[in-house]
Tab-separated table of C-alpha atoms in Angstrom:
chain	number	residue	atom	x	y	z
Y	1	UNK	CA	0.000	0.000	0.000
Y	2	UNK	CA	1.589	3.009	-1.107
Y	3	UNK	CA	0.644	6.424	0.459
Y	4	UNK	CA	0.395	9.754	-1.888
Y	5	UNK	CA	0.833	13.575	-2.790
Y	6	UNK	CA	0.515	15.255	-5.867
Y	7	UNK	CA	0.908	19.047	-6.442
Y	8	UNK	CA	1.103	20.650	-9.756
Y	9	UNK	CA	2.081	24.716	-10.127
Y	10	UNK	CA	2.377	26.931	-13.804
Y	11	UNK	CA	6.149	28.080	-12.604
Y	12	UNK	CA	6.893	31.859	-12.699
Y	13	UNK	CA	6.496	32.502	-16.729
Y	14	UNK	CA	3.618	30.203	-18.212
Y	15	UNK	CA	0.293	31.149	-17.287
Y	16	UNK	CA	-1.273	28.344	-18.342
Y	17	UNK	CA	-0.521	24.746	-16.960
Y	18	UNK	CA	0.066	21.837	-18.966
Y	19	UNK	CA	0.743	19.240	-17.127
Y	20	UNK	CA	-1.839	16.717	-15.292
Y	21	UNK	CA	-1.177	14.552	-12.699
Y	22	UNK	CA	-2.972	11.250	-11.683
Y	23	UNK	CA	-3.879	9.945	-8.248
Y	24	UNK	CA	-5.688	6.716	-8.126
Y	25	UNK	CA	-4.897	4.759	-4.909
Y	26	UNK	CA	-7.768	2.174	-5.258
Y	27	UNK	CA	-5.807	1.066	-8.607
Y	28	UNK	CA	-2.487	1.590	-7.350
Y	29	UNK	CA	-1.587	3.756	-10.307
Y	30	UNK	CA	-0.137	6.987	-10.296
Y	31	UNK	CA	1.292	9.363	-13.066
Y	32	UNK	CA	2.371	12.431	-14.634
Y	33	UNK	CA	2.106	13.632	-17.824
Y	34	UNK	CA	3.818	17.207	-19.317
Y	35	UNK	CA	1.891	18.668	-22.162
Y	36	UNK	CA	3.204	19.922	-25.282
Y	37	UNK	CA	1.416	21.778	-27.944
Y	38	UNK	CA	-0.504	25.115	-28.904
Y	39	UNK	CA	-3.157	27.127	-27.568
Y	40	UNK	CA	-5.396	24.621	-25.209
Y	41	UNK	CA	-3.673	21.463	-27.052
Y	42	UNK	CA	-0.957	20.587	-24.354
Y	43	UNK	CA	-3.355	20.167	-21.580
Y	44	UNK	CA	-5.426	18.479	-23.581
Y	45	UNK	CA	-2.586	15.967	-24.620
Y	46	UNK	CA	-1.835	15.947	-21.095
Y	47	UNK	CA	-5.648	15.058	-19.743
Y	48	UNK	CA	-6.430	12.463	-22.198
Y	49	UNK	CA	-3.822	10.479	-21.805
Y	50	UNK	CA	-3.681	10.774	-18.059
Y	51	UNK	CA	-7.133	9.559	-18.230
Y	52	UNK	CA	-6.897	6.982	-20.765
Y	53	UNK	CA	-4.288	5.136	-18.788
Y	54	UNK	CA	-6.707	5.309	-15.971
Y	55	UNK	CA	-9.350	3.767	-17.627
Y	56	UNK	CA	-7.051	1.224	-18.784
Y	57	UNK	CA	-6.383	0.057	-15.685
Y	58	UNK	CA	-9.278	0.168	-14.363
Y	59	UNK	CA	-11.023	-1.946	-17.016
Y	60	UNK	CA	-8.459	-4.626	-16.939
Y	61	UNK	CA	-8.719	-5.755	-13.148
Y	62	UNK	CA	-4.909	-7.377	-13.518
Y	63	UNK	CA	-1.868	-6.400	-12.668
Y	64	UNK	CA	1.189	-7.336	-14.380
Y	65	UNK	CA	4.340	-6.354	-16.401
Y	66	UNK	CA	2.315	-5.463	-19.873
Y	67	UNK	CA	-0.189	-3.323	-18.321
Y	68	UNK	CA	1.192	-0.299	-18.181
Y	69	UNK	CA	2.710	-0.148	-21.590
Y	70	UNK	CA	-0.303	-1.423	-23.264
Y	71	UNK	CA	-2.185	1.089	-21.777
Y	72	UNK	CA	0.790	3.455	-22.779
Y	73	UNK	CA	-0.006	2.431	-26.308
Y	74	UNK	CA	-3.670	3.138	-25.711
Y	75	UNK	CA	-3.370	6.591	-25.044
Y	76	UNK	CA	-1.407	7.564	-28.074
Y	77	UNK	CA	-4.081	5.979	-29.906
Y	78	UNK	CA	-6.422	8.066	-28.312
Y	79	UNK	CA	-3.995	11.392	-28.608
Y	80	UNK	CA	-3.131	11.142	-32.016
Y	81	UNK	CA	-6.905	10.221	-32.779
Y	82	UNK	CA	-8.796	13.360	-31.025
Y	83	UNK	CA	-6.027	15.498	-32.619
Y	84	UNK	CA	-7.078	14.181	-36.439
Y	85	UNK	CA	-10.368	15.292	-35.830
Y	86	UNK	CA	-9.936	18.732	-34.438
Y	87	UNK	CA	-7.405	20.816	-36.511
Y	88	UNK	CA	-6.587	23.100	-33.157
Y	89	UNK	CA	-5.377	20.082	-31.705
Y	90	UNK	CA	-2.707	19.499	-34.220
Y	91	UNK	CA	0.552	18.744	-33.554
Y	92	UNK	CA	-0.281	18.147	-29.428
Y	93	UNK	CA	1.272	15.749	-27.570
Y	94	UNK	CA	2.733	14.515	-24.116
Y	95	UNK	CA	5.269	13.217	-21.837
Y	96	UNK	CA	3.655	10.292	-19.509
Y	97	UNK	CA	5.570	8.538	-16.578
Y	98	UNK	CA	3.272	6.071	-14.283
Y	99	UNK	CA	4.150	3.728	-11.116
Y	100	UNK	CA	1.468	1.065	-10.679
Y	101	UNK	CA	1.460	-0.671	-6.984
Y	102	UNK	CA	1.517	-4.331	-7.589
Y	103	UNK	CA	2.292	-5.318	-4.036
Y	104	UNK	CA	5.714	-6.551	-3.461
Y	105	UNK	CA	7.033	-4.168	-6.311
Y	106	UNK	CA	6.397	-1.823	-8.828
Y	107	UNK	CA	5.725	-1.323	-12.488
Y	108	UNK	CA	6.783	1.656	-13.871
Y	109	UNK	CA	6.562	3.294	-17.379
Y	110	UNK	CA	7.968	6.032	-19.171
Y	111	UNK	CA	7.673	8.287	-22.242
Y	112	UNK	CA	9.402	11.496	-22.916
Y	113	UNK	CA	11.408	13.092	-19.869
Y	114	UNK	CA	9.163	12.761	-17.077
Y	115	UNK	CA	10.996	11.081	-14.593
Y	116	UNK	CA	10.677	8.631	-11.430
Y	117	UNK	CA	13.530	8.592	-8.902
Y	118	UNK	CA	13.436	6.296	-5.761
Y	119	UNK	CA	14.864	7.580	-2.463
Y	120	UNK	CA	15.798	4.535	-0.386
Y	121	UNK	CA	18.980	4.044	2.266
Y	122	UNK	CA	18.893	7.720	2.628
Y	123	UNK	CA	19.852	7.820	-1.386
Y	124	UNK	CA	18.394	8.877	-4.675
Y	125	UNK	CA	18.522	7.037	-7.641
Y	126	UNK	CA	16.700	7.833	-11.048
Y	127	UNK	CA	14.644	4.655	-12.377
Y	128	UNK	CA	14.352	6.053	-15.296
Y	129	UNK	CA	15.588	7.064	-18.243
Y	130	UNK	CA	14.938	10.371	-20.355
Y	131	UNK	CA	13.658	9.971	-23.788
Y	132	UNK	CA	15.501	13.305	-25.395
Y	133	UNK	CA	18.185	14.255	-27.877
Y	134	UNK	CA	20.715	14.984	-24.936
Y	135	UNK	CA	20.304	11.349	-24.025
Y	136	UNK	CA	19.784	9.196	-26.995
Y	137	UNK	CA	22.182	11.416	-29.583
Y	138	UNK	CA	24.075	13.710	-27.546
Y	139	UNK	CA	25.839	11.407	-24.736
Y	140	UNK	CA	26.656	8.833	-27.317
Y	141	UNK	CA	28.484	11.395	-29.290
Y	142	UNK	CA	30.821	12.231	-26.761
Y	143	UNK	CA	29.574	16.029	-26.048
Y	144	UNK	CA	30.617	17.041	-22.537
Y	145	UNK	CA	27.992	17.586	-19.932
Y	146	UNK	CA	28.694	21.122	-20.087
Y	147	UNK	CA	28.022	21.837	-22.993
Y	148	UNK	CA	24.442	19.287	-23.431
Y	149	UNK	CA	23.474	21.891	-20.865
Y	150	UNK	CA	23.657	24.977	-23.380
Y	151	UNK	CA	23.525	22.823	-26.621
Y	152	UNK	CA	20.207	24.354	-28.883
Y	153	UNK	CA	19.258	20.577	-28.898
Y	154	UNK	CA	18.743	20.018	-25.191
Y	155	UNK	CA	15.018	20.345	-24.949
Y	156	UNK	CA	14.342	17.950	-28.003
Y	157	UNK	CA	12.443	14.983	-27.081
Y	158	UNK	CA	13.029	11.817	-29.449
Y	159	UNK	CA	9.668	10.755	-28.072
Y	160	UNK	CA	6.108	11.395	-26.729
Y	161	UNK	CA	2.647	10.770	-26.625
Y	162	UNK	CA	0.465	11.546	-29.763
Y	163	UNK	CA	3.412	11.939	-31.885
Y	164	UNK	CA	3.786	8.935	-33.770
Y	165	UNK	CA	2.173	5.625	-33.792
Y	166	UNK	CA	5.255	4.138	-33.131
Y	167	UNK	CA	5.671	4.160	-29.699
Y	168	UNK	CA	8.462	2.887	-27.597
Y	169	UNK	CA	7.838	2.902	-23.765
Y	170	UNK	CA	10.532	2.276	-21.312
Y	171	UNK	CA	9.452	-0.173	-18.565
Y	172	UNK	CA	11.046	-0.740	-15.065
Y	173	UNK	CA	9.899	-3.180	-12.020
Y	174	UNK	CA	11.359	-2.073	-8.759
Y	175	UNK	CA	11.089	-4.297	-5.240
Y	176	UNK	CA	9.749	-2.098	-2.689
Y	177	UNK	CA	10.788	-2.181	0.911
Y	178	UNK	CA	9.195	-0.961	3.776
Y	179	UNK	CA	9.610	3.031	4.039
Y	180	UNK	CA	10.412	3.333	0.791
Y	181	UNK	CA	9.671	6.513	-1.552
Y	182	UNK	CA	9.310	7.946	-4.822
Y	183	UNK	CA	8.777	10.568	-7.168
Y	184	UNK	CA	7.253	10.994	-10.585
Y	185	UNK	CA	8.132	14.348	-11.666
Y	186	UNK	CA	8.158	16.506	-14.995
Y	187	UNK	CA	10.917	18.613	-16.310
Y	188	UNK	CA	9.648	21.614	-14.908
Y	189	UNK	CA	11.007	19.822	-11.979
Y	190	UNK	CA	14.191	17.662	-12.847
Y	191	UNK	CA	15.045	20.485	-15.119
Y	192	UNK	CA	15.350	23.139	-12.789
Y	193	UNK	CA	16.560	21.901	-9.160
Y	194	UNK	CA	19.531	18.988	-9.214
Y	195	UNK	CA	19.007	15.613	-7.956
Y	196	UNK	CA	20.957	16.289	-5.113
Y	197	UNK	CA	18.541	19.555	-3.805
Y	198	UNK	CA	15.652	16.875	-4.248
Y	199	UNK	CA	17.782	14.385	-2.383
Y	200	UNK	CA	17.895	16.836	0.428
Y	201	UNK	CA	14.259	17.184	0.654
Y	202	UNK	CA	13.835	13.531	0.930
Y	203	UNK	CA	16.234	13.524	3.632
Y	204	UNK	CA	14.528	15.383	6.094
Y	205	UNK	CA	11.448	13.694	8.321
Y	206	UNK	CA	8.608	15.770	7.116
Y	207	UNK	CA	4.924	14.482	6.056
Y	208	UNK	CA	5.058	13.615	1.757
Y	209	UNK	CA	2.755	17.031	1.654
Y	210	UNK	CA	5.459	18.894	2.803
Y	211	UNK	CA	8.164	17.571	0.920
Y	212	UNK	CA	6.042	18.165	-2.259
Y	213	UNK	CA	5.472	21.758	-1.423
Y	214	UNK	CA	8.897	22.314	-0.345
Y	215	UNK	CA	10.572	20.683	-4.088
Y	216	UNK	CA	7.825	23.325	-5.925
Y	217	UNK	CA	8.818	26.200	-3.719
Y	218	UNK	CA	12.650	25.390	-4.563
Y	219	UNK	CA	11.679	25.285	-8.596
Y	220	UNK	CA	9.995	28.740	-8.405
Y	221	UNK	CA	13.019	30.287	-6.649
Y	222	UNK	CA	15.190	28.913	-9.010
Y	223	UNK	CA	12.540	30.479	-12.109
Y	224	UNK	CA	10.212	27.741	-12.817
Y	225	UNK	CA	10.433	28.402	-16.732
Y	226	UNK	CA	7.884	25.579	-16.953
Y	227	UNK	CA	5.203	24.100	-15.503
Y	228	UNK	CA	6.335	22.359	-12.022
Y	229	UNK	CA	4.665	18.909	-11.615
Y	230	UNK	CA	5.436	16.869	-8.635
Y	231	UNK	CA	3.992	13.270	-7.356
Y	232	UNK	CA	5.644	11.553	-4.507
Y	233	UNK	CA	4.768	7.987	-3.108
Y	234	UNK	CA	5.524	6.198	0.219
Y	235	UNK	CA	5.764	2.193	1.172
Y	236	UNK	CA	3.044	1.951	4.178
Y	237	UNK	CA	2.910	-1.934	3.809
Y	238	UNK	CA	3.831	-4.881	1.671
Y	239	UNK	CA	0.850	-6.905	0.350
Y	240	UNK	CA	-0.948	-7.723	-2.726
Y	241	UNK	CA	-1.566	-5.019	-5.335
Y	242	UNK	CA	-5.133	-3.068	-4.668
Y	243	UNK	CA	-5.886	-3.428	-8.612
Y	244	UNK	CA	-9.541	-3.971	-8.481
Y	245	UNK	CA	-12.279	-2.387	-10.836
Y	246	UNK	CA	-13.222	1.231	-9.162
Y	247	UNK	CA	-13.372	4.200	-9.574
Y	248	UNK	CA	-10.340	6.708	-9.920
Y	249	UNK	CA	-9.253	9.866	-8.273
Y	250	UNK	CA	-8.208	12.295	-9.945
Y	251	UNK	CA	-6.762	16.083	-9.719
């Protein structure tokens, strides 16, 4: 049983918020997802595939490894689908990163750059892996770190939601131990603050709520250029996974 926060802000220079985070503890699935498009289409991108995954879940009644990526798969379907039939939708798409409880361990799946980190030991350690030029092309050419952090390229993702219909999701299973915790975060995030100033966060003995507010807090004093997205999960007890058929909440 896994106990969660979620707490999305629009940063200090959008004023509109694309991203959309999911909380559905009767499923044992949670997620975020970062928008991208024009106008209205980012949080739409955003929504509908939060909710598709949902839905997903919640019709199937199982847990196991293929889940999450089928579901994955689902809501690009659906993204690239309501974007064909409204023109102002064109072109909209999203990042997606979701933990699903299955007891013992945990499923996760990624698209795009969200990320999920686990803080266990009194360490953080990224699960997963980002799905951007930086990564994919950049690293494997040999470009120094300090330059991927200026380099025009940096913000490219090689993959998203709604973008293609071929769609390759990373998937990760983690063992969970008691007192165990995690984030799901967007870029806004990640992007912004190091690893090691969310490291410190998760370090001191406060309540998940107040580690949540305190990460956002530290993204808008460092400028929050995006939208700030945060999602963070703690081991309350080792069981079976509480997949079962009902209903979601949701933000």
């Amino acid at each position: 049983m896994l106990e969660a926060f979620g707490l999305s802000d629009p940063g200090c220079v959008r004023s509109n918020n694309e991203d959309y985070y999911l909380l559905a503890p009767a499923l044992g699935l949670f997620l975020v997802a970062d928008g991208m498009g024009g106008a209205a289409a980012g949080e739409c991108a955003s929504q509908l595939a939060a909710e598709t995954v949902g839905e997903f879940v919640w019709r199937a009644g199982k847990c196991d490894t293929e889940l999450l990526p089928s579901a994955f798969a689902e809501a690009n379907r659906r993204v690239l689908e309501e974007a064909s039939r409204d023109s102002s939708l064109e072109g909209m798409g999203t990042t997606l990163v979701a933990a699903l409880d299955a007891g013992r361990e945990i499923f996760l799946a990624s698209v795009g750059d969200s990320r999920a980190y686990v803080f266990h030991n009194n360490t953080l350690t990224a699960l997963t892996e980002d799905q951007t030029w930086v990564q994919e092309v950049g690293r494997k050419l040999g470009i120094e770190e300090a330059q991927l952090k200026v380099h025009p390229m940096r913000h490219v993702l090689t993959m998203a939601i709604g973008v293609s219909e071929q769609l390759r999701v990373h998937s990760y299973r983690v063992e969970l131990a008691a007192d165990m915790q995690l984030l799901l975060c967007s870029d806004g995030l990640h992007g912004v603050i190091s690893d090691e100033e969310i490291e410190r966060v998760f370090r001191t003995e406060t309540a998940l709520e107040d580690k949540g507010k305190t990460l956002i807090e530290a993204a808008k004093k460092a400028g929050a250029p995006d939208n700030v997205t945060a999602v963070l999960l703690r081991v309350v007890s080792l069981g079976e996974a509480p997949l079962a058929p009902a209903a979601a909440d949701r933000n």
